């Protein structure tokens, strides 16, 4: 099963299964609890922070330093400016550290977890074990960095498309080389998603969804890539594709998938054709169809573990809230764009006024004013872009991810259903055997016995699958929540940094204008 | 009974530059303004309450001073349009900046109106101003007889006099220049108002986002959930700051440059009206001259009288107008300079405050576990 390969790293110091700690284990099978600790989940960093530190303890070193050393991320605000494509995109995985000593430490430290409040990090109570684990991780860490850049229009007319440069830098031995580049088009990304979805459908992973198709957007681009709305569309898509890939490679199981490797490495990729169906609403439709199928199930699942029920509810609530936030940010972005327009028009009117003015000093001041306003328009544009790329897209990503998470829960339901159906088939086979015994048909009897054996094996298999899916879903949910907290925090920091820079430039504009205003006589 | 005494030119008994409109009160549908002025002799103040109708009464009295030679050459300080409680959209649009910020800019505009009258060498002598500022009873509310300056009453046909060619290069230049400036200033004022209204919308949007973030707080002891909730709460604070900041930016815009552009715009209109009056007088004069020339001997003397009267009046108007124009040029540059300096200083201060706030928020986030 993809989720627990032997490359899985140790859970992070006391924090890997924070919520999944004893308090949750108490609800479910004790077996499950144990399984989680013996199959430590991958530590996957978010798509943003290069820090390898355990998030909670504020007193632990690099959180602050690394955050400040990270310049604005290239996922949308300053796209092609960075010479080093990988300055920000940075994902780390650590190797497995088997050993009962680690496990014991984990058990004990996670035992402390529920008792401690959030701010008082339990890790602080056990500095030695943490530092030791971090050192271990530092030794074994390696990375995969992915960047999507250089959108180029290929071809002409309605058959034209945009090709992106996908660059990978890695030290993982499973790749052919350490750094390589391929060219991919949007349908290739969609194709990858389809392949992953099909393969992982019974496994319970959260598969990050790529950005939606947009007929309107693409048609404009096919016509010409120069006008501002096309430029914006392409940039938005490029950034979204980059985040998509970063999420895929930061997922330990997905990274193992040969399709992912092929996507990153192979020179020429066979054209993905079935992506026609994945239109704008296609993803959500797919997920909703699955949900409907689950709802129509005749055998209702008897949820022995309320954890899943509760989580599902939380996911639904959260999705709603994020949608609301998304709409509000969208409104804010639109107002900012409006302000850009108004400011530009105002600047022009002041320039005209300055030109018509007799008094030289006043005329000059008014012309300067017009220039200040022009510069402010630039600032407003940047702020609108910040709002959009940092928050609006972030919220959109997470709304899609939550949808994908709902898909996971459905996968678990389907696994359960398959198990139940196998059990009922087995029952029928046994009844059939009993009947044959009565009817005394020895040749058919052997066949019946074989079938029973076969179905017994299946029942066992499906039960194991169900348990495994459940475990994977739990791990995925916890990983998701961790990623989400980090992602949001790092994006907020990025936003504040951008705002601060913007404000400082504004201050300079005003300071330059003041003497001009005072010089009017 | 005072006729025996030599008539003394009435003077204003308060300081011209200290007239303040300190408050505006809503009484039903009417707005009442409290005006405070300082006595010239000794200490002491006059506190009076006036409505818009009282302001109009004052203005009409100033307009109708027919005994003052060349009165039509005066650039009358502009009175803002009438403000109403629950004003219609049309009225609000007309008021522009003056309709914002709870009538504070409007009070400032009224204040400026009174101060300019009090500082004007000809207008300050009018008794109406003294009564307006000092009388505890509201000045008579009777409608003053229709005055010759009421532009609204002028027939459309008079408008073509506006482009009547001038005999004096100085005035022709001034008229042309005024025409351009009036247009430019009006446009700039309207565009700036659009900027401010959008800024207000952004402030509201930030407020909504801030409120919605508060609702994203998740329950549970899970540290990741708590981290996320904490981030949401802090981000909510950030956007709350942004809302307050944007509100300040908009306020600053209104109270300094907005009001400044508005005043400039209305003063340009006032100059335009004065120039138009003079042009009308010019047309009248030219007509009188033609009539005097063409008159039959019987009427000739009478026509000559009319012509002489027109000439005298026109000369007076031109004399006053030239002075007014010179003063106006100086005044408007001073007003605009004040507006621009105040605007810049206030926005600079607000920008620095915002930068500090962002810095604090950033530090808080970075320090967050």
Coordinates of N, CA and C in Angstrom, one line a residue, chain B residues 280-290 306-312 314-315:
Chain B
X280 N -21.9 90.7 -19.6 CA -23.3 91.2 -19.9 C -23.4 92.7 -19.9
X281 N -22.6 93.3 -18.9 CA -22.6 94.8 -18.9 C -22.0 95.3 -20.1
X282 N -20.9 94.7 -20.6 CA -20.3 95.1 -21.8 C -21.2 95.1 -23.0
X283 N -22.0 94.0 -23.1 CA -23.0 93.9 -24.2 C -24.0 95.0 -24.0
X284 N -24.4 95.3 -22.8 CA -25.4 96.4 -22.5 C -24.8 97.7 -23.0
X285 N -23.5 97.9 -22.6 CA -22.9 99.1 -23.0 C -22.8 99.3 -24.5
X286 N -22.4 98.3 -25.2 CA -22.3 98.3 -26.6 C -23.6 98.6 -27.3
X287 N -24.6 98.0 -26.7 CA -26.0 98.3 -27.2 C -26.4 99.7 -27.0
X288 N -26.0 100.2 -25.8 CA -26.4 101.6 -25.4 C -25.7 102.6 -26.4
X289 N -24.4 102.3 -26.7 CA -23.7 103.1 -27.6 C -24.3 103.2 -29.0
X290 N -24.6 102.0 -29.4 CA -25.3 101.9 -30.8 C -26.6 102.7 -30.8
X306 N -28.4 107.3 -21.0 CA -28.3 105.9 -20.7 C -26.9 105.4 -21.0
X307 N -26.3 105.9 -22.1 CA -25.0 105.5 -22.5 C -24.0 105.9 -21.4
X308 N -24.1 107.1 -21.0 CA -23.1 107.6 -20.0 C -23.2 106.7 -18.7
X309 N -24.5 106.4 -18.3 CA -24.7 105.6 -17.1 C -24.0 104.3 -17.2
X310 N -24.3 103.7 -18.4 CA -23.7 102.4 -18.7 C -22.2 102.4 -18.6
X311 N -21.6 103.5 -19.3 CA -20.2 103.6 -19.3 C -19.6 103.7 -17.9
X312 N -20.2 104.5 -17.1 CA -19.7 104.7 -15.7 C -19.8 103.4 -14.9
X314 N -19.9 100.4 -16.1 CA -18.9 99.4 -16.6 C -17.5 99.7 -16.1
X315 N -17.2 101.0 -16.1 CA -15.8 101.3 -15.6 C -15.6 100.9 -14.2

